[in-house]
Short mmCIF file of C-alpha atoms and ligand atoms in Angstrom, two decimals:
data_model
loop_
_atom_site.label_atom_id
_atom_site.label_comp_id
_atom_site.label_asym_id
_atom_site.label_seq_id
_atom_site.Cartn_x
_atom_site.Cartn_y
_atom_site.Cartn_z
CA UNK A 1 0.00 0.00 0.00
CA UNK A 2 1.38 3.39 -1.01
CA UNK A 3 0.63 6.30 1.34
CA UNK A 4 1.16 9.74 -0.21
CA UNK A 5 2.18 12.71 1.93
CA UNK A 6 -0.73 14.62 0.41
CA UNK A 7 -3.39 13.82 -2.19
CA UNK A 8 -5.27 16.89 -3.36
CA UNK A 9 -7.53 14.93 -5.71
CA UNK A 10 -8.85 12.31 -3.29
CA UNK A 11 -11.89 14.33 -2.22
CA UNK A 12 -13.91 15.16 -5.34
CA UNK A 13 -17.18 15.87 -3.50
CA UNK A 14 -16.99 19.62 -4.21
CA UNK A 15 -16.14 19.32 -7.91
CA UNK A 16 -19.63 20.26 -9.15
CA UNK A 17 -19.73 23.37 -6.92
CA UNK A 18 -16.19 24.35 -7.91
CA UNK A 19 -17.02 23.98 -11.60
CA UNK A 20 -20.15 26.12 -11.11
CA UNK A 21 -18.06 28.80 -9.36
CA UNK A 22 -15.54 28.65 -12.21
CA UNK A 23 -18.30 29.11 -14.80
CA UNK A 24 -19.77 32.02 -12.83
CA UNK A 25 -16.42 33.83 -12.79
CA UNK A 26 -15.74 32.98 -16.43
CA UNK A 27 -19.04 34.45 -17.49
CA UNK A 28 -18.71 37.51 -15.25
CA UNK A 29 -15.78 38.85 -17.24
CA UNK A 30 -14.37 40.19 -13.94
CA UNK A 31 -11.18 38.34 -13.05
CA UNK A 32 -9.30 40.32 -10.39
CA UNK A 33 -10.71 41.50 -7.01
CA UNK A 34 -14.37 42.56 -7.44
CA UNK A 35 -17.48 41.05 -5.84
CA UNK A 36 -16.12 37.47 -5.61
CA UNK A 37 -13.08 38.71 -3.67
CA UNK A 38 -15.20 40.95 -1.44
CA UNK A 39 -17.56 38.11 -0.53
CA UNK A 40 -14.66 35.82 0.28
CA UNK A 41 -12.96 38.54 2.34
CA UNK A 42 -16.12 39.07 4.40
CA UNK A 43 -16.40 35.32 5.03
CA UNK A 44 -12.73 35.20 6.09
CA UNK A 45 -13.05 38.20 8.43
CA UNK A 46 -16.03 36.50 10.11
CA UNK A 47 -14.21 33.19 10.35
CA UNK A 48 -11.05 34.68 11.84
CA UNK A 49 -12.84 37.19 14.04
CA UNK A 50 -10.96 40.19 12.62
CA UNK A 51 -12.60 43.43 11.48
CA UNK A 52 -10.83 43.53 8.12
CA UNK A 53 -9.63 40.88 5.69
CA UNK A 54 -7.99 41.56 2.32
CA UNK A 55 -7.41 38.88 -0.29
CA UNK A 56 -3.91 38.96 -1.78
CA UNK A 57 -1.81 37.12 -4.32
CA UNK A 58 0.05 34.74 -1.95
CA UNK A 59 1.09 34.23 1.65
CA UNK A 60 4.45 35.75 0.80
CA UNK A 61 2.78 38.88 -0.55
CA UNK A 62 0.55 38.97 2.54
CA UNK A 63 3.66 39.21 4.72
CA UNK A 64 5.30 41.74 2.42
CA UNK A 65 2.20 43.92 2.23
CA UNK A 66 1.66 43.96 6.00
CA UNK A 67 5.32 44.82 6.67
CA UNK A 68 5.20 47.58 4.03
CA UNK A 69 2.03 48.97 5.58
CA UNK A 70 3.71 48.93 9.00
CA UNK A 71 6.46 51.09 7.50
CA UNK A 72 9.26 48.54 7.79
CA UNK A 73 12.32 49.65 5.82
CA UNK A 74 16.09 50.15 5.81
CA UNK A 75 17.62 50.56 9.27
CA UNK A 76 14.84 48.59 10.95
CA UNK A 77 15.21 45.23 12.64
CA UNK A 78 12.44 42.66 12.47
CA UNK A 79 12.53 39.65 14.78
CA UNK A 80 11.38 36.24 13.51
CA UNK A 81 12.11 32.61 14.30
CA UNK A 82 14.98 31.01 12.40
CA UNK A 83 12.99 27.77 12.00
CA UNK A 84 10.36 28.76 9.43
CA UNK A 85 9.60 28.88 5.71
CA UNK A 86 11.85 31.28 3.82
CA UNK A 87 9.11 33.85 3.11
CA UNK A 88 9.01 34.94 6.77
CA UNK A 89 12.60 36.19 6.63
CA UNK A 90 12.79 36.87 2.90
CA UNK A 91 10.07 39.52 2.98
CA UNK A 92 11.84 41.36 5.83
CA UNK A 93 15.09 41.42 3.84
CA UNK A 94 13.33 42.49 0.63
CA UNK A 95 12.25 45.69 2.40
CA UNK A 96 15.84 46.49 3.31
CA UNK A 97 15.29 45.67 6.98
CA UNK A 98 17.44 43.27 8.97
CA UNK A 99 15.93 39.93 9.96
CA UNK A 100 16.91 39.19 13.55
CA UNK A 101 16.52 35.50 14.21
CA UNK A 102 15.46 33.81 17.43
CA UNK A 103 15.52 30.19 18.49
CA UNK A 104 12.40 28.07 18.88
CA UNK A 105 10.79 26.20 21.73
CA UNK A 106 11.65 22.52 21.35
CA UNK A 107 8.07 21.42 21.96
CA UNK A 108 5.82 23.54 19.69
CA UNK A 109 8.61 24.58 17.26
CA UNK A 110 7.53 28.23 17.60
CA UNK A 111 9.54 31.32 18.52
CA UNK A 112 10.54 31.48 22.16
CA UNK A 113 9.14 34.62 23.82
CA UNK A 114 12.14 34.87 26.16
CA UNK A 115 14.49 34.80 23.13
CA UNK A 116 12.42 37.56 21.51
CA UNK A 117 12.76 39.66 24.65
CA UNK A 118 16.55 39.30 24.50
CA UNK A 119 16.69 40.46 20.87
CA UNK A 120 14.40 43.48 21.20
CA UNK A 121 16.37 46.68 20.59
CA UNK A 122 15.72 50.36 19.89
CA UNK A 123 15.78 49.43 16.17
CA UNK A 124 13.13 46.68 16.43
CA UNK A 125 10.24 47.75 14.24
CA UNK A 126 8.28 44.51 14.19
CA UNK A 127 8.12 40.95 15.46
CA UNK A 128 6.83 38.14 13.23
CA UNK A 129 5.87 35.09 15.28
CA UNK A 130 5.07 32.08 13.09
CA UNK A 131 2.29 29.62 13.98
CA UNK A 132 4.25 26.69 12.64
CA UNK A 133 2.60 23.45 11.49
CA UNK A 134 -0.84 24.73 12.56
CA UNK A 135 -0.23 25.50 16.25
CA UNK A 136 -0.15 29.08 17.52
CA UNK A 137 2.96 30.64 19.01
CA UNK A 138 2.77 31.83 22.63
CA UNK A 139 1.18 35.12 21.68
CA UNK A 140 0.31 36.53 25.11
CA UNK A 141 3.88 37.21 26.31
CA UNK A 142 4.98 38.22 22.80
CA UNK A 143 2.16 40.75 22.52
CA UNK A 144 2.84 42.12 25.98
CA UNK A 145 6.55 42.62 25.21
CA UNK A 146 5.75 44.37 21.95
CA UNK A 147 3.00 46.50 23.43
CA UNK A 148 5.37 47.84 26.09
CA UNK A 149 7.80 48.98 23.36
CA UNK A 150 5.36 50.02 20.62
CA UNK A 151 6.55 47.23 18.32
CA UNK A 152 4.34 45.98 15.49
CA UNK A 153 3.26 42.32 15.73
CA UNK A 154 2.61 40.48 12.47
CA UNK A 155 1.41 36.90 12.83
CA UNK A 156 2.78 34.63 10.12
CA UNK A 157 -0.35 32.50 10.14
CA UNK A 158 0.35 30.96 6.72
CA UNK A 159 -0.02 27.45 8.18
CA UNK A 160 -2.67 28.26 10.77
CA UNK A 161 -6.02 29.28 9.27
CA UNK A 162 -8.45 28.18 12.01
CA UNK A 163 -5.89 27.62 14.77
CA UNK A 164 -6.65 29.25 18.12
CA UNK A 165 -5.13 30.12 21.46
CA UNK A 166 -7.05 30.86 24.65
CA UNK A 167 -7.28 34.48 23.44
CA UNK A 168 -8.80 33.88 20.04
CA UNK A 169 -8.15 32.75 16.53
CA UNK A 170 -4.93 33.08 14.59
CA UNK A 171 -5.35 36.25 12.58
CA UNK A 172 -6.76 38.22 15.48
CA UNK A 173 -3.81 37.92 17.89
CA UNK A 174 -1.48 40.67 16.65
CA UNK A 175 -1.69 43.99 14.79
CA UNK A 176 -2.02 42.10 11.51
CA UNK A 177 -1.76 38.55 10.22
CA UNK A 178 -0.71 36.92 6.96
CA UNK A 179 -2.30 33.71 5.67
CA UNK A 180 -1.40 31.49 2.74
CA UNK A 181 -3.83 29.52 0.61
CA UNK A 182 -1.04 27.59 -1.15
CA UNK A 183 -2.68 24.31 -2.28
CA UNK A 184 -1.13 22.22 0.54
CA UNK A 185 -2.55 24.44 3.28
CA UNK A 186 -5.68 23.36 5.22
CA UNK A 187 -7.63 25.83 3.08
CA UNK A 188 -5.89 25.50 -0.27
CA UNK A 189 -6.48 27.43 -3.48
CA UNK A 190 -6.02 26.19 -7.04
CA UNK A 191 -2.89 28.25 -7.48
CA UNK A 192 -1.38 30.97 -5.30
CA UNK A 193 -3.48 33.13 -2.98
CA UNK A 194 -3.26 34.67 0.47
CA UNK A 195 -4.95 36.97 2.96
CA UNK A 196 -4.12 39.73 5.42
CA UNK A 197 -6.31 40.45 8.44
CA UNK A 198 -6.33 43.27 10.98
CA UNK A 199 -8.63 45.06 13.40
CA UNK A 200 -7.00 48.41 12.65
CA UNK A 201 -9.01 50.46 10.14
CA UNK A 202 -6.08 52.73 9.19
CA UNK A 203 -3.80 49.74 8.61
CA UNK A 204 -6.47 48.00 6.51
CA UNK A 205 -6.82 51.15 4.43
CA UNK A 206 -3.05 51.36 3.96
CA UNK A 207 -2.82 47.69 2.96
CA UNK A 208 -5.69 48.15 0.52
CA UNK A 209 -3.86 51.09 -1.06
CA UNK A 210 -0.51 49.29 -1.30
CA UNK A 211 -2.19 46.17 -2.73
CA UNK A 212 -2.79 48.06 -5.98
CA UNK A 213 0.48 49.97 -6.44
CA UNK A 214 -0.54 52.66 -3.94
CA UNK A 215 -2.96 54.09 -6.50
CA UNK A 216 -5.93 56.16 -5.37
CA UNK A 217 -7.60 56.99 -7.65
CA UNK A 218 -6.29 54.83 -10.50
CA UNK A 219 -3.01 56.18 -11.98
CA UNK A 220 -2.48 58.59 -9.06
CA UNK A 221 0.11 57.03 -6.73
CA UNK A 222 0.19 58.26 -3.16
CA UNK A 223 2.66 55.53 -2.20
CA UNK A 224 4.83 52.87 -3.81
CA UNK A 225 3.00 49.57 -3.45
CA UNK A 226 2.80 46.47 -5.60
CA UNK A 227 0.42 44.16 -7.39
CA UNK A 228 -0.73 42.02 -4.47
CA UNK A 229 -4.32 41.41 -5.62
CA UNK A 230 -6.23 38.15 -5.29
CA UNK A 231 -7.92 36.70 -8.39
CA UNK A 232 -11.71 36.54 -8.56
CA UNK A 233 -11.39 32.88 -9.53
CA UNK A 234 -9.31 31.91 -6.49
CA UNK A 235 -11.71 33.85 -4.27
CA UNK A 236 -14.76 32.08 -5.69
CA UNK A 237 -13.15 28.62 -5.42
CA UNK A 238 -11.89 29.27 -1.89
CA UNK A 239 -15.36 30.49 -0.86
CA UNK A 240 -16.75 27.09 -1.93
CA UNK A 241 -14.19 25.33 0.28
CA UNK A 242 -14.29 27.60 3.37
CA UNK A 243 -17.53 26.18 4.90
CA UNK A 244 -15.90 22.71 4.87
CA UNK A 245 -12.67 23.77 6.55
CA UNK A 246 -13.67 22.91 10.12
CA UNK A 247 -14.80 19.43 9.06
CA UNK A 248 -11.44 18.83 7.36
CA UNK A 249 -9.61 20.12 10.42
CA UNK A 250 -11.59 17.71 12.64
CA UNK A 251 -10.40 14.88 10.42
CA UNK A 252 -6.80 16.04 10.62
CA UNK A 253 -7.14 16.10 14.43
CA UNK A 254 -8.63 12.59 14.40
CA UNK A 255 -5.71 11.42 12.27
CA UNK A 256 -3.29 12.95 14.77
CA UNK A 257 -5.10 11.17 17.65
CA UNK A 258 -4.96 7.89 15.76
CA UNK A 259 -1.21 8.29 15.24
CA UNK A 260 -0.83 8.97 18.96
CA UNK A 261 -2.94 5.92 19.92
CA UNK A 262 -1.11 3.60 17.56
CA UNK A 263 2.35 4.86 18.55
CA UNK A 264 1.55 4.78 22.25
CA UNK A 265 1.11 1.00 22.07
CA UNK A 266 4.91 0.83 21.76
CA UNK A 267 7.53 1.60 24.37
CA UNK A 268 9.75 3.40 21.87
CA UNK A 269 7.50 6.35 21.05
CA UNK A 270 7.16 9.19 23.56
CA UNK A 271 5.67 12.67 23.67
CA UNK A 272 7.92 15.42 25.09
CA UNK A 273 6.51 17.72 27.78
CA UNK A 274 4.44 20.69 26.69
CA UNK A 275 5.79 24.21 26.52
CA UNK A 276 4.95 25.18 30.06
CA UNK A 277 6.48 22.05 31.66
CA UNK A 278 10.18 22.51 32.23
CA UNK A 279 10.99 18.78 32.17
CA UNK A 280 13.70 17.30 29.94
CA UNK A 281 12.49 15.53 26.84
CA UNK A 282 12.25 11.75 27.00
CA UNK A 283 15.01 9.59 25.58
CA UNK A 284 13.13 7.64 22.90
CA UNK A 285 13.70 6.65 19.25
CA UNK A 286 10.58 8.51 18.10
CA UNK A 287 9.16 11.70 19.65
CA UNK A 288 5.60 12.76 18.86
CA UNK A 289 4.59 16.43 18.63
CA UNK A 290 3.17 17.68 21.94
CA UNK A 291 -0.06 19.64 21.79
CA UNK A 292 1.01 22.78 23.63
CA UNK A 293 -1.88 25.22 23.29
CA UNK A 294 -5.23 26.05 21.79
CA UNK A 295 -6.65 24.43 18.68
CA UNK A 296 -3.91 22.72 16.67
CA UNK A 297 -5.11 22.42 13.07
CA UNK A 298 -2.35 19.98 12.05
CA UNK A 299 -1.28 21.49 8.78
CA UNK A 300 1.60 19.12 9.46
CA UNK A 301 2.18 16.22 11.86
CA UNK A 302 5.88 16.47 12.59
CA UNK A 303 7.76 13.82 14.56
CA UNK A 304 11.37 13.80 15.72
CA UNK A 305 13.85 11.03 15.08
CA UNK A 306 16.82 11.66 17.40
CA UNK A 307 20.28 10.34 16.57
CA UNK A 308 22.84 11.23 13.91
CA UNK A 309 21.46 10.37 10.47
CA UNK A 310 18.44 8.51 11.90
CA UNK A 311 15.81 10.89 10.46
CA UNK A 312 17.18 10.54 6.95
CA UNK A 313 17.49 6.76 7.36
CA UNK A 314 13.83 6.60 8.44
CA UNK A 315 12.79 8.71 5.46
CA UNK A 316 14.64 6.38 3.07
CA UNK A 317 13.05 3.35 4.77
CA UNK A 318 9.56 4.86 4.41
CA UNK A 319 10.18 5.92 0.80
CA UNK A 320 11.14 2.33 -0.08
CA UNK A 321 7.78 1.26 1.33
CA UNK A 322 5.84 3.91 -0.59
CA UNK A 323 5.21 6.22 2.38
CA UNK A 324 5.55 9.92 1.53
CA UNK A 325 7.25 12.26 4.00
CA UNK A 326 8.78 15.73 3.88
CA UNK A 327 11.27 17.72 5.94
CA UNK A 328 10.05 21.15 7.00
CA UNK A 329 12.77 22.50 7.14
CA UNK A 330 16.22 21.02 6.50
CA UNK A 331 17.96 24.42 6.67
CA UNK A 332 17.10 27.18 9.17
CA UNK A 333 17.10 30.84 8.17
CA UNK A 334 20.36 31.59 10.00
CA UNK A 335 21.99 28.83 7.91
CA UNK A 336 20.86 30.18 4.52
CA UNK A 337 23.59 31.34 2.15
CA UNK A 338 21.72 34.57 1.44
CA UNK A 339 21.85 35.51 5.14
CA UNK A 340 25.54 34.65 5.63
CA UNK A 341 26.36 38.35 6.16
CA UNK A 342 24.30 38.29 9.36
CA UNK A 343 27.11 36.21 10.97
CA UNK A 344 24.95 33.25 11.86
CA UNK A 345 26.12 30.65 14.30
CA UNK A 346 24.35 27.35 15.06
CA UNK A 347 25.33 27.70 18.74
CA UNK A 348 22.97 30.65 19.07
CA UNK A 349 20.07 28.53 17.80
CA UNK A 350 20.56 25.04 19.24
CA UNK A 351 16.89 24.02 19.16
CA UNK A 352 16.29 25.12 15.58
CA UNK A 353 19.53 23.50 14.44
CA UNK A 354 18.47 20.23 16.09
CA UNK A 355 14.94 20.45 14.65
CA UNK A 356 16.41 20.76 11.13
CA UNK A 357 18.24 17.46 11.70
CA UNK A 358 15.56 15.50 13.57
CA UNK A 359 12.14 16.41 12.23
CA UNK A 360 10.04 14.77 9.55
CA UNK A 361 6.39 15.30 8.56
CA UNK A 362 4.11 12.27 8.16
CA UNK A 363 0.92 12.16 6.02
CA UNK A 364 -1.96 13.87 7.89
CA UNK A 365 -4.38 15.09 5.18
CA UNK A 366 -8.12 14.75 6.00
CA UNK A 367 -8.93 11.91 3.60
CA UNK A 368 -6.19 9.63 4.91
CA UNK A 369 -7.68 6.25 5.92
CA UNK A 370 -7.13 4.41 9.19
CA UNK A 371 -5.49 1.60 7.21
CA UNK A 372 -3.00 4.09 5.75
CA UNK A 373 -2.14 5.54 9.16
CA UNK A 374 -1.71 2.01 10.45
CA UNK A 375 0.61 1.31 7.52
CA UNK A 376 2.75 4.39 8.28
CA UNK A 377 3.08 3.41 11.94
CA UNK A 378 3.88 -0.23 11.18
CA UNK A 379 6.54 0.85 8.66
CA UNK A 380 8.10 3.03 11.38
CA UNK A 381 7.87 0.10 13.81
CA UNK A 382 9.85 -2.05 11.35
CA UNK A 383 12.51 0.67 11.24
CA UNK A 384 12.78 1.12 15.01
CA UNK A 385 12.71 -2.56 15.90
CA UNK A 386 14.98 -3.85 13.15
C1 LIG B 401 5.26 29.86 7.52
C2 LIG B 401 5.02 30.32 6.11
N1 LIG B 401 5.11 31.63 5.82
C3 LIG B 401 4.87 32.09 4.59
C4 LIG B 401 4.52 31.24 3.54
C5 LIG B 401 4.36 31.81 2.18
O1 LIG B 401 3.13 31.50 1.61
P1 LIG B 401 2.96 31.37 0.02
O2 LIG B 401 3.60 30.08 -0.40
O3 LIG B 401 1.49 31.36 -0.19
O4 LIG B 401 3.61 32.54 -0.61
C6 LIG B 401 4.41 29.88 3.80
C7 LIG B 401 4.05 28.95 2.72
O5 LIG B 401 4.42 27.80 2.71
C8 LIG B 401 4.66 29.40 5.10
O6 LIG B 401 4.56 28.09 5.40
#
C-alpha cells in the first residue's frame, strides 16, 4: 500500500460546486478582485474574528504587504524565528530591513518569547511570530513585550487558518496577520493566494492602497505599493471550500489522535513535555509532537527522530515502502547562504539546528484512511525494531 504525503484529488465531492463557481467567474468577465473577492474577504473576516480581511496574491505577498504597511524599511530590525519557511525572513530582507533570528521552543517549534525579549532593541520595528505546522505561538507574552515597546506584531499565520489560542483565533492575535492559501494548506487554493487580516481600520486602508500599487484613484500614486491582488477565480473557489474547513480540520485532528494511539502501544514512542512544563524531553527513538496550546489544526504532523542520520534513514526506509514524508525544514534561516552576512552561528540557535536534523512530517491530510495511518506506523515500527 502506497501512502502519499498529500493527495489533493482524493476528495472530489466539491467538484460540481467548484465547476459552477468557475463558470460564474468565467461568465462575469471580472477576473481580479471585485465582488467574488469581497464576498470571500467578508467570510474570512467572520471566520477569523478580525474586522478587516484583504485577499492577496500569496502568503508571501501577505507578509510583504503587511510589513510595508507597517512602515518597515532600511535601518529597521524585524525579529522572527529562524525555523520557518523562507518567506518569513525573505520579505523582511526584501524591504531592506534586517531579519533578527530567534531560536524556537523545542516542543511547539515556535519562537521562544524569552528569546524575543533578548533580541528586542531600539531598532526593532516589528516581530513576526510564526504559527508553525498549525499551532499558535505563545502570543500573550509576545504581545505584551511588543505593546510595552510600541513594536508591530505580524502573525505569520500561513499554516494556521483556524488555529486558536485561549485568546482567540490566529489572525486576530497581533496587529495584523498573513495567511497562505497555497494548495497544501488546510484551506488551499487552485494556485497561489493569500490573505491579510487586521482590526485596525487605518492599517487596513493602507494595505488596501498598497495592494494596488498605492494608486488612489487609479493612476495617481500616493505611495509605492505592488500588485498584491487576489484573483476573482481563487476567491470564488476558496469560498466554496471555506464552509468545509472545520470538518477537514476535525479529520486532521482525528488522524493525529490515531497516530498517537497507535504509537503509544509501543515503548519506543514518547511525547515530550508541553511548553509550560520545564521537564527534559524523553530519551526515545521517536518523539511525537506535543499539543502545547489552543486548537492545533495539524497542517503538518511532525515527529522527531533523534540520533545522527536517523531521520534521513527513516525517510529512506519509508520511501522504499511507498510512504511519503517531507522535511520542513532542513535548513534554518540563519543557515541560509543569502543571510551569511548576518554572521549566523548554530550555537545561538541550538533548538532550531536540532529540529532541522531530527524532524520529519508524516501524512496527515483529511482523507487519509485508518489503514493508511496504520501502515505508516507499522513501517516506522519495522525501522525502530529492526
Ligand atoms: C510559515 C510560512 N510563511 C509564509 C509562507 C508563504 O506563503 P505562500 O507560499 O502562499 O507565498 C508559507 C508557505 O508555505 C509558510 O509556510
